[in-house]
Short mmCIF file of C-alpha atoms in Angstrom, two decimals:
data_model
loop_
_atom_site.label_atom_id
_atom_site.label_comp_id
_atom_site.label_asym_id
_atom_site.label_seq_id
_atom_site.Cartn_x
_atom_site.Cartn_y
_atom_site.Cartn_z
CA MET A 1 -25.81 -16.64 -64.32
CA SER A 2 -23.23 -19.16 -64.13
CA PRO A 3 -19.91 -18.61 -66.40
CA GLU A 4 -21.34 -21.50 -68.43
CA LYS A 5 -24.61 -19.77 -69.07
CA ALA A 6 -22.78 -16.60 -70.21
CA SER A 7 -20.74 -18.66 -72.64
CA LEU A 8 -24.07 -19.54 -74.23
CA THR A 9 -24.86 -16.21 -75.07
CA VAL A 10 -21.91 -15.41 -76.50
CA SER A 11 -20.44 -17.42 -79.48
CA LYS A 12 -16.96 -19.15 -79.72
CA ILE A 13 -14.20 -17.16 -81.48
CA ARG A 14 -12.77 -18.71 -84.41
CA ASP A 15 -9.45 -16.94 -84.25
CA GLY A 16 -8.40 -14.02 -81.83
CA THR A 17 -7.74 -13.76 -78.02
CA VAL A 18 -10.07 -14.33 -74.89
CA ILE A 19 -9.00 -12.14 -71.65
CA ASP A 20 -10.53 -14.28 -69.00
CA HIS A 21 -10.50 -13.57 -65.16
CA ILE A 22 -10.45 -9.85 -65.12
CA PRO A 23 -11.50 -8.34 -61.74
CA ALA A 24 -15.06 -7.60 -61.81
CA GLY A 25 -15.32 -3.96 -63.38
CA LYS A 26 -11.99 -3.85 -64.96
CA ALA A 27 -12.64 -5.03 -68.78
CA LEU A 28 -13.44 -1.41 -69.70
CA ALA A 29 -9.93 -0.40 -68.78
CA VAL A 30 -8.41 -3.30 -70.48
CA LEU A 31 -9.97 -2.33 -73.57
CA ARG A 32 -8.53 1.24 -73.24
CA ILE A 33 -4.84 -0.16 -72.36
CA LEU A 34 -5.14 -2.41 -75.84
CA SER A 35 -6.78 1.12 -77.46
CA ILE A 36 -9.64 -1.04 -78.35
CA THR A 37 -12.73 1.35 -79.01
CA GLY A 38 -14.92 -0.36 -81.38
CA LYS A 39 -14.16 2.25 -84.24
CA GLU A 40 -11.54 -0.59 -85.25
CA GLY A 41 -14.26 -3.37 -86.43
CA LEU A 42 -13.13 -6.02 -84.47
CA ARG A 43 -16.08 -8.30 -83.53
CA THR A 44 -15.72 -7.90 -79.73
CA ALA A 45 -17.71 -9.25 -76.79
CA VAL A 46 -17.61 -7.73 -73.23
CA LEU A 47 -19.01 -9.76 -70.47
CA MET A 48 -19.01 -8.06 -66.99
CA ASN A 49 -19.59 -9.29 -63.43
CA VAL A 50 -20.19 -12.73 -64.36
CA GLU A 51 -20.02 -15.30 -61.55
CA SER A 52 -16.24 -16.90 -61.22
CA ARG A 53 -15.25 -20.18 -59.10
CA LYS A 54 -12.00 -18.14 -58.58
CA LEU A 55 -12.86 -14.41 -58.26
CA GLY A 56 -16.55 -14.43 -57.27
CA ARG A 57 -17.31 -12.11 -59.91
CA LYS A 58 -15.12 -11.52 -63.11
CA ASP A 59 -15.20 -10.00 -66.55
CA ILE A 60 -14.28 -11.55 -69.72
CA ILE A 61 -13.56 -9.82 -72.86
CA LYS A 62 -13.31 -11.86 -76.59
CA ILE A 63 -11.59 -10.12 -79.67
CA GLU A 64 -11.76 -11.85 -82.70
CA ASN A 65 -9.21 -11.66 -85.39
CA ARG A 66 -6.66 -10.31 -82.74
CA GLU A 67 -4.05 -11.70 -81.25
CA LEU A 68 -2.35 -9.74 -78.49
CA SER A 69 1.22 -9.38 -78.31
CA SER A 70 3.02 -9.96 -75.12
CA LYS A 71 3.85 -6.45 -74.60
CA GLU A 72 -0.01 -6.02 -74.68
CA VAL A 73 -0.39 -8.98 -72.40
CA ASN A 74 1.47 -7.72 -69.79
CA ALA A 75 0.14 -4.42 -69.84
CA ILE A 76 -2.99 -5.86 -68.89
CA ALA A 77 -1.71 -6.78 -65.88
CA LEU A 78 -1.46 -3.28 -64.66
CA VAL A 79 -5.22 -3.10 -64.21
CA ALA A 80 -6.26 -7.04 -63.96
CA PRO A 81 -3.20 -8.76 -62.32
CA THR A 82 -5.30 -11.92 -62.18
CA ALA A 83 -6.13 -11.93 -66.15
CA THR A 84 -5.19 -15.05 -67.93
CA ILE A 85 -4.98 -14.92 -72.01
CA ASN A 86 -6.18 -17.42 -74.34
CA ILE A 87 -4.76 -17.26 -77.98
CA ILE A 88 -7.50 -18.97 -79.66
CA ARG A 89 -6.83 -20.42 -83.59
CA ASN A 90 -9.59 -22.37 -85.34
CA TYR A 91 -11.93 -22.67 -82.09
CA VAL A 92 -9.15 -24.24 -80.11
CA VAL A 93 -7.03 -22.50 -77.33
CA HIS A 94 -3.60 -22.49 -79.23
CA LYS A 95 -2.00 -20.72 -76.38
CA LYS A 96 -2.10 -19.86 -72.66
CA LEU A 97 -0.72 -16.68 -71.32
CA ARG A 98 -0.36 -15.63 -67.81
CA VAL A 99 0.09 -11.28 -67.35
CA GLU A 100 2.96 -9.81 -65.96
CA VAL A 101 3.72 -6.39 -65.11
CA PRO A 102 6.65 -5.14 -67.37
CA ASP A 103 9.85 -3.47 -65.95
CA ASP A 104 9.18 -0.69 -68.12
CA ILE A 105 5.80 0.63 -68.85
CA VAL A 106 6.04 2.85 -71.62
CA GLY A 107 3.66 5.38 -73.30
CA ILE A 108 0.46 3.48 -71.25
CA LEU A 109 0.27 5.98 -68.25
CA LYS A 110 0.08 9.78 -67.97
CA CYS A 111 2.23 11.13 -65.05
CA PRO A 112 0.25 12.65 -62.63
CA ASN A 113 2.88 15.76 -61.94
CA PRO A 114 1.63 18.44 -64.10
CA THR A 115 4.97 19.91 -64.14
CA CYS A 116 6.69 16.66 -65.31
CA ILE A 117 8.51 16.94 -68.79
CA THR A 118 6.12 14.41 -69.99
CA ASN A 119 3.07 16.61 -69.63
CA LYS A 120 4.83 19.43 -71.66
CA PRO A 121 2.73 20.48 -74.28
CA ARG A 122 4.67 20.13 -77.71
CA GLU A 123 7.58 18.14 -76.52
CA HIS A 124 6.36 14.75 -77.39
CA VAL A 125 8.04 13.18 -74.77
CA VAL A 126 6.76 9.49 -74.37
CA SER A 127 5.73 8.63 -70.80
CA ARG A 128 7.98 6.04 -69.02
CA PHE A 129 7.33 4.31 -65.60
CA LYS A 130 9.72 1.88 -63.66
CA VAL A 131 8.40 -1.18 -61.15
CA ALA A 132 10.01 0.19 -57.98
CA SER A 133 7.57 -2.53 -56.27
CA ARG A 134 5.28 -5.23 -57.68
CA SER A 135 3.50 -6.26 -54.55
CA PRO A 136 1.98 -4.04 -53.66
CA LEU A 137 2.28 -2.62 -57.26
CA VAL A 138 4.37 0.67 -56.83
CA LEU A 139 5.61 2.39 -60.15
CA GLN A 140 7.76 5.89 -60.57
CA CYS A 141 8.11 8.10 -63.26
CA VAL A 142 11.69 7.54 -64.61
CA TYR A 143 11.12 11.57 -65.88
CA CYS A 144 9.88 13.40 -62.55
CA GLY A 145 10.40 10.59 -59.97
CA THR A 146 6.52 10.79 -58.97
CA ILE A 147 5.45 7.63 -57.35
CA ILE A 148 1.89 5.77 -58.14
CA ARG A 149 0.54 3.18 -56.48
CA GLU A 150 -2.03 0.71 -57.49
CA ASP A 151 -5.23 2.52 -56.96
CA GLU A 152 -4.19 5.23 -58.79
CA VAL A 153 -3.23 3.28 -61.73
CA GLU A 154 -6.36 3.11 -63.57
CA LYS A 155 -7.43 6.70 -63.36
CA LEU A 156 -3.87 7.51 -65.20
CA LEU A 157 -4.67 5.22 -68.49
CA MET A 158 -3.91 7.47 -71.29
CA ALA A 159 -7.03 7.78 -73.65
CA MET B 1 31.75 4.23 -62.57
CA GLY B 2 33.40 7.27 -62.46
CA PHE B 3 32.61 10.62 -64.48
CA ARG B 4 34.01 10.19 -67.79
CA GLY B 5 31.92 10.98 -70.66
CA ARG B 6 28.66 10.43 -68.59
CA ASP B 7 25.37 12.71 -67.78
CA VAL B 8 25.26 14.02 -64.81
CA ILE B 9 21.18 13.94 -63.93
CA SER B 10 21.09 13.00 -60.36
CA ILE B 11 23.16 12.40 -57.58
CA LEU B 12 22.00 8.90 -57.03
CA ASP B 13 23.30 7.77 -60.17
CA PHE B 14 27.18 7.87 -58.75
CA THR B 15 28.75 6.25 -56.05
CA ARG B 16 30.62 7.30 -52.95
CA GLY B 17 33.73 6.50 -54.68
CA ASP B 18 32.76 8.95 -57.28
CA LEU B 19 32.14 11.72 -54.93
CA GLU B 20 35.46 11.20 -52.95
CA GLU B 21 37.44 11.22 -56.23
CA LEU B 22 35.51 14.26 -56.86
CA PHE B 23 36.53 15.87 -53.58
CA GLY B 24 39.58 15.16 -53.79
CA LEU B 25 40.25 16.90 -57.25
CA ALA B 26 37.95 19.70 -56.06
CA ASP B 27 40.29 19.91 -53.09
CA TYR B 28 43.17 20.40 -55.40
CA PHE B 29 41.41 23.35 -57.41
CA SER B 30 40.34 25.12 -54.25
CA SER B 31 43.99 25.11 -53.20
CA ASN B 32 45.45 25.87 -56.34
CA ARG B 33 43.28 28.58 -57.96
CA ARG B 34 44.55 29.58 -61.23
CA SER B 35 43.94 29.07 -64.85
CA TYR B 36 44.27 25.82 -66.70
CA LYS B 37 44.09 24.82 -70.22
CA LEU B 38 42.65 21.29 -69.80
CA LEU B 39 39.51 22.29 -71.64
CA GLU B 40 41.18 24.44 -74.15
CA ASP B 41 39.69 22.85 -77.15
CA TYR B 42 36.09 22.50 -75.54
CA VAL B 43 32.99 24.41 -75.67
CA VAL B 44 30.34 24.26 -72.66
CA ALA B 45 26.80 25.44 -73.50
CA LEU B 46 25.19 27.00 -70.35
CA ALA B 47 21.39 26.53 -71.17
CA PHE B 48 19.51 28.09 -68.42
CA PHE B 49 15.88 27.80 -68.92
CA GLU B 50 15.16 29.23 -65.22
CA PRO B 51 17.03 32.15 -63.54
CA SER B 52 19.98 31.40 -61.78
CA THR B 53 23.04 33.47 -60.14
CA ARG B 54 25.86 30.91 -58.39
CA THR B 55 25.05 27.92 -60.10
CA ARG B 56 25.25 29.43 -63.56
CA LEU B 57 28.18 31.97 -62.52
CA SER B 58 29.97 29.25 -60.71
CA PHE B 59 29.54 26.94 -63.95
CA GLU B 60 30.97 29.84 -66.21
CA THR B 61 34.12 30.52 -63.85
CA ALA B 62 34.72 26.80 -63.69
CA ALA B 63 34.72 25.98 -67.57
CA LYS B 64 36.74 29.69 -68.09
CA LEU B 65 39.20 28.77 -65.45
CA LEU B 66 39.66 25.61 -67.36
CA GLY B 67 40.41 27.22 -70.36
CA ALA B 68 37.02 26.24 -72.09
CA LYS B 69 34.64 28.66 -74.34
CA VAL B 70 31.39 29.50 -72.88
CA ILE B 71 27.99 29.97 -74.69
CA GLY B 72 24.66 29.82 -73.63
CA PHE B 73 21.62 31.77 -72.62
CA THR B 74 20.28 32.47 -69.17
CA SER B 75 16.22 33.01 -69.90
CA GLU B 76 13.82 31.94 -72.85
CA GLU B 77 13.65 35.39 -73.65
CA GLY B 78 15.83 36.19 -76.46
CA THR B 79 16.18 32.72 -77.87
CA SER B 80 13.80 31.03 -80.49
CA LEU B 81 11.94 29.66 -77.45
CA ALA B 82 10.18 32.61 -77.21
CA LYS B 83 9.14 32.12 -80.98
CA GLY B 84 8.03 28.83 -79.96
CA GLU B 85 11.01 26.59 -80.75
CA THR B 86 10.97 23.35 -78.81
CA PHE B 87 13.05 22.30 -75.83
CA ALA B 88 14.02 19.29 -77.82
CA ASP B 89 15.17 21.42 -80.54
CA THR B 90 16.98 23.62 -78.69
CA ILE B 91 18.91 20.82 -77.23
CA ARG B 92 19.75 18.99 -80.68
CA MET B 93 21.08 22.64 -81.75
CA LEU B 94 23.40 23.19 -78.33
CA ASP B 95 24.42 19.52 -78.96
CA GLY B 96 25.94 20.71 -82.43
CA TYR B 97 27.65 23.28 -81.03
CA ALA B 98 28.81 22.71 -77.53
CA ASP B 99 30.56 19.44 -76.18
CA MET B 100 28.82 19.41 -72.52
CA ILE B 101 25.38 21.29 -72.21
CA VAL B 102 24.57 22.45 -68.59
CA VAL B 103 20.77 22.67 -68.27
CA ARG B 104 18.39 24.02 -65.81
CA HIS B 105 14.76 23.98 -66.29
CA LYS B 106 11.57 24.33 -64.41
CA ASN B 107 9.75 20.90 -65.44
CA GLU B 108 10.94 17.76 -63.62
CA GLY B 109 12.76 15.37 -66.01
CA ALA B 110 14.03 17.94 -68.44
CA ALA B 111 17.56 17.31 -67.87
CA LEU B 112 16.84 13.49 -68.47
CA TYR B 113 15.16 14.15 -71.72
CA ALA B 114 17.77 16.38 -73.05
CA ALA B 115 20.42 13.83 -72.12
CA GLU B 116 18.09 11.38 -74.12
CA ILE B 117 18.35 13.76 -76.64
CA ALA B 118 22.04 15.03 -76.92
CA GLU B 119 24.81 13.10 -77.77
CA HIS B 120 27.19 15.32 -75.73
CA PRO B 121 27.46 14.97 -71.84
CA VAL B 122 24.66 16.86 -70.33
CA ILE B 123 24.89 18.21 -66.73
CA ASN B 124 21.63 18.70 -64.79
CA ALA B 125 22.16 22.38 -63.10
CA GLY B 126 18.01 21.94 -61.63
CA ASP B 127 15.20 20.25 -62.75
CA GLY B 128 11.88 21.62 -61.10
CA LYS B 129 11.69 20.48 -57.95
CA GLN B 130 13.21 17.25 -58.29
CA HIS B 131 17.12 17.30 -58.71
CA HIS B 132 20.40 19.57 -58.24
CA PRO B 133 23.19 17.07 -58.22
CA THR B 134 25.99 19.72 -58.45
CA GLN B 135 24.65 21.48 -55.42
CA ALA B 136 24.61 17.99 -53.50
CA MET B 137 28.17 17.64 -54.60
CA LEU B 138 29.17 20.86 -53.49
CA ASP B 139 27.20 20.63 -50.03
CA LEU B 140 28.90 17.65 -49.50
CA PHE B 141 32.17 18.60 -50.07
CA THR B 142 31.65 21.71 -48.07
CA ILE B 143 30.65 19.24 -45.18
CA TRP B 144 33.84 16.87 -46.12
CA LYS B 145 36.28 20.20 -45.81
CA LEU B 146 34.57 20.91 -42.57
CA PHE B 147 34.25 18.32 -40.47
CA ASN B 148 36.84 16.14 -42.82
CA LYS B 149 34.30 13.63 -42.97
CA VAL B 150 30.19 13.28 -44.06
CA ASP B 151 29.73 9.72 -41.98
CA GLY B 152 28.63 9.80 -38.54
CA LEU B 153 27.20 13.23 -38.43
CA VAL B 154 23.60 14.21 -37.19
CA TYR B 155 22.18 16.52 -39.96
CA ALA B 156 18.85 18.45 -40.04
CA VAL B 157 17.18 19.33 -43.31
CA VAL B 158 15.26 22.51 -42.83
CA GLY B 159 12.73 24.18 -44.66
CA ASP B 160 10.87 23.37 -48.14
CA LEU B 161 11.71 19.76 -48.70
CA ARG B 162 8.87 19.33 -50.58
CA TYR B 163 9.52 21.76 -53.68
CA GLY B 164 13.30 22.18 -52.69
CA ARG B 165 15.43 20.28 -55.52
CA ALA B 166 18.65 21.37 -53.55
CA ALA B 167 17.08 19.80 -50.16
CA SER B 168 15.89 16.60 -51.98
CA SER B 169 19.54 16.14 -53.74
CA PHE B 170 21.31 17.07 -50.49
CA ILE B 171 18.98 14.14 -48.92
CA TYR B 172 19.81 11.67 -51.80
CA GLY B 173 23.59 12.27 -51.64
CA LEU B 174 23.63 11.66 -47.66
CA THR B 175 22.43 8.47 -48.64
CA LEU B 176 25.47 7.61 -50.51
CA PHE B 177 27.46 8.09 -46.81
CA GLU B 178 26.84 7.17 -43.57
CA PRO B 179 24.85 9.80 -41.33
CA GLU B 180 24.32 9.22 -37.78
CA LYS B 181 20.72 10.44 -38.21
CA VAL B 182 18.68 12.82 -40.62
CA TYR B 183 16.28 14.87 -39.24
CA LEU B 184 13.48 16.18 -41.86
CA VAL B 185 12.51 19.31 -40.30
CA SER B 186 9.54 21.30 -42.17
CA PRO B 187 6.05 22.56 -41.70
CA PRO B 188 3.74 19.52 -42.42
CA LEU B 189 2.74 21.46 -45.59
CA LEU B 190 6.32 21.03 -46.77
CA ARG B 191 7.34 17.45 -45.80
CA ALA B 192 9.89 15.71 -48.24
CA ARG B 193 8.17 13.99 -51.24
CA PRO B 194 7.52 10.15 -50.94
CA GLU B 195 10.30 9.47 -53.61
CA VAL B 196 12.62 11.08 -51.50
CA VAL B 197 11.62 9.48 -48.14
CA ARG B 198 11.47 5.94 -50.03
CA VAL B 199 15.34 6.43 -50.57
CA LEU B 200 15.96 6.97 -47.04
CA LYS B 201 14.22 3.96 -46.20
CA GLU B 202 15.67 1.57 -49.25
CA LYS B 203 19.26 2.70 -47.96
CA GLY B 204 18.65 2.08 -44.50
CA VAL B 205 19.43 5.66 -43.37
CA LYS B 206 18.05 6.48 -39.60
CA TYR B 207 15.60 9.32 -40.47
CA GLU B 208 12.93 11.21 -38.35
CA GLU B 209 10.43 13.75 -39.22
CA LYS B 210 10.19 16.66 -37.22
CA ARG B 211 8.14 19.97 -37.30
CA SER B 212 10.70 22.86 -35.43
CA VAL B 213 14.37 23.00 -35.46
CA GLU B 214 14.19 23.75 -31.57
CA GLU B 215 13.53 19.88 -31.41
CA VAL B 216 16.62 19.00 -32.55
CA ILE B 217 18.65 22.04 -32.23
CA GLY B 218 21.12 20.71 -29.42
CA GLU B 219 21.57 17.07 -31.40
CA ILE B 220 22.54 18.16 -34.56
CA ASP B 221 26.36 18.75 -36.42
CA VAL B 222 24.74 20.35 -39.92
CA MET B 223 21.61 22.08 -40.41
CA TYR B 224 20.79 22.23 -43.94
CA VAL B 225 18.96 25.37 -44.35
CA THR B 226 16.28 26.28 -47.41
CA ARG B 227 14.37 28.76 -48.64
CA VAL B 228 10.42 28.21 -49.31
CA GLN B 229 10.10 27.89 -52.98
CA LYS B 230 7.77 30.53 -53.73
CA GLU B 231 8.11 29.81 -57.69
CA ARG B 232 6.83 26.28 -57.61
CA PHE B 233 3.66 26.42 -55.33
CA PRO B 234 0.81 25.65 -57.66
CA ASP B 235 -1.54 27.81 -54.97
CA PRO B 236 -0.32 30.82 -54.16
CA LEU B 237 -2.50 31.20 -51.02
CA GLU B 238 -0.54 27.71 -49.25
CA TYR B 239 2.54 30.31 -49.89
CA GLU B 240 1.22 32.84 -47.86
CA ARG B 241 0.28 30.10 -45.14
CA VAL B 242 4.02 28.72 -44.71
CA LYS B 243 6.01 31.44 -45.44
CA GLY B 244 8.02 32.59 -42.81
CA SER B 245 7.10 29.95 -40.26
CA TYR B 246 10.60 29.11 -39.70
CA ARG B 247 13.78 30.91 -38.95
CA ILE B 248 17.29 30.75 -37.70
CA THR B 249 17.99 33.48 -34.92
CA LEU B 250 21.02 33.89 -32.56
CA LYS B 251 18.45 32.97 -29.88
CA LEU B 252 17.80 29.34 -31.29
CA LEU B 253 21.68 29.01 -31.74
CA GLU B 254 22.44 29.37 -27.97
CA LYS B 255 21.66 25.72 -27.77
CA ALA B 256 23.52 24.34 -30.96
CA LYS B 257 26.52 22.60 -30.15
CA ASP B 258 29.83 24.72 -30.82
CA HIS B 259 31.00 22.84 -33.89
CA MET B 260 27.45 23.02 -35.27
CA LYS B 261 27.53 24.11 -39.05
CA ILE B 262 25.05 25.94 -40.87
CA LEU B 263 24.65 25.32 -44.51
CA HIS B 264 21.94 27.25 -47.18
CA PRO B 265 22.26 26.51 -50.95
CA LEU B 266 21.40 30.41 -51.50
CA PRO B 267 19.48 32.47 -52.09
CA ARG B 268 17.81 33.14 -48.87
CA VAL B 269 14.83 35.27 -47.94
CA ASP B 270 14.16 35.52 -44.49
CA GLU B 271 14.96 31.76 -43.15
CA ILE B 272 18.41 32.66 -41.69
CA ASP B 273 18.61 35.97 -39.82
CA PRO B 274 21.55 38.14 -40.99
CA GLU B 275 22.88 38.56 -37.73
CA VAL B 276 23.82 35.00 -37.73
CA ASP B 277 26.28 35.36 -40.73
CA SER B 278 28.78 36.48 -38.42
CA THR B 279 28.59 33.52 -35.73
CA ARG B 280 31.11 30.33 -36.32
CA HIS B 281 28.15 28.23 -37.23
CA ALA B 282 27.69 30.31 -40.73
CA ALA B 283 29.20 28.10 -43.34
CA TYR B 284 26.77 29.38 -46.56
CA PHE B 285 29.00 31.83 -47.79
CA THR B 286 32.02 29.12 -47.85
CA GLN B 287 29.81 26.93 -49.53
CA ALA B 288 28.79 29.19 -52.17
CA ARG B 289 32.80 29.83 -52.88
CA PHE B 290 33.41 26.21 -53.02
CA GLY B 291 30.80 25.98 -55.94
CA VAL B 292 33.58 26.75 -58.37
CA PRO B 293 36.35 24.34 -57.54
CA VAL B 294 33.74 21.55 -57.42
CA ARG B 295 32.03 22.40 -60.85
CA MET B 296 35.95 22.51 -62.10
CA ALA B 297 36.32 19.10 -60.74
CA LEU B 298 33.58 17.76 -62.43
CA LEU B 299 33.79 19.18 -65.66
CA SER B 300 37.28 17.76 -65.85
CA LEU B 301 36.54 14.67 -64.71
CA ILE B 302 33.59 14.10 -67.38
CA VAL B 303 36.15 15.06 -70.19
CA GLY B 304 38.67 12.70 -68.39
CA VAL B 305 41.55 15.35 -67.77
CA LYS B 306 43.20 16.23 -64.74
CA PRO B 307 45.86 18.62 -63.73
#
């Protein structure tokens, strides 16, 4: 199925956000970053493993009636660095955005170190990572110093 | 940057210049041992959520010699933490009573978290396996006193580099100077953590990982020995596999340079043979004594007073 054919199966959205060029298989991780579970009642289309000229295969997410903030957009870069964001208003692309890993990643990832203060029950410390390297992506816990690499990020996403 | 009004969370928060200022004042307090009134109107809180002998008593001695009042506790028992009070609430309370809070806690990041909560300066007296900046300060001061320099020497940091916060902080501290070379000597299971090695690389310090001290004994000027941190092993079986895997003996020291000095943050278990204590190499008891003048200097500089 070509992207054109895929677009035939999902209607255009009037207002909202289209996240395109997500690496194949990462759409669900993107939804987790955006805390979209389906219970919010947002009309959402998730296309996975569709053909892409740029990526071979890719995932696409269309969310109606929700415009992503720049903070949300950048958090997507943690699992989908190639993603492009189109903000749609009245069926036309109002704004195109590229994602970039933010310098501070706050409250998105769980520190893998069990004795990190951010994992202490009842203390309510919000996890915080800083970028130690962008390519390859290396993050470091601000509290305990633990280093995490690109391939570990997805499994550390908070539910 | 200096020390005035600052939190002391990691030795990496400070510069070589800061440490040299600290050493200068510690040297003064070391040779002028008496009571001062510099911190007369101050209250220092010692919040030790984890056991300690040297760090707590040397902080207490330092604060008292400077004229400060000292409050605090030495374990979670006997405090409202035992009733379920959070760490955060305990820190808030201490912040209301004291002008400075010295914190030791088993969780990495506890001191930084405390510093975010408290308005007054927080001094990290050990957070889990991560940092022990005041230990590193007194370790480097000891070397500065013994050799008149920290630069240009060959170091071996021996033992539990994975769970030992004193070892990690000492390695971090060395990166603020220009050591000739740093050997990281440990059983494979206890190698330095990736974030520690990363700092060595970033700062361009020449280092090499080794399995045994025998390989480097003739080359080194300073041997920094640490205990296997039994209390931080998630798996007791893993501890059993590495305990007693290295030991500094008189026989080993036959191959050492005459001036080579052995440091140890203490407590030791069996990693340094007691016979070594009486050799010219043993510097660990001198090192422990320097805990008081170094912490006197630190408390004074944070408040911004000098004798």
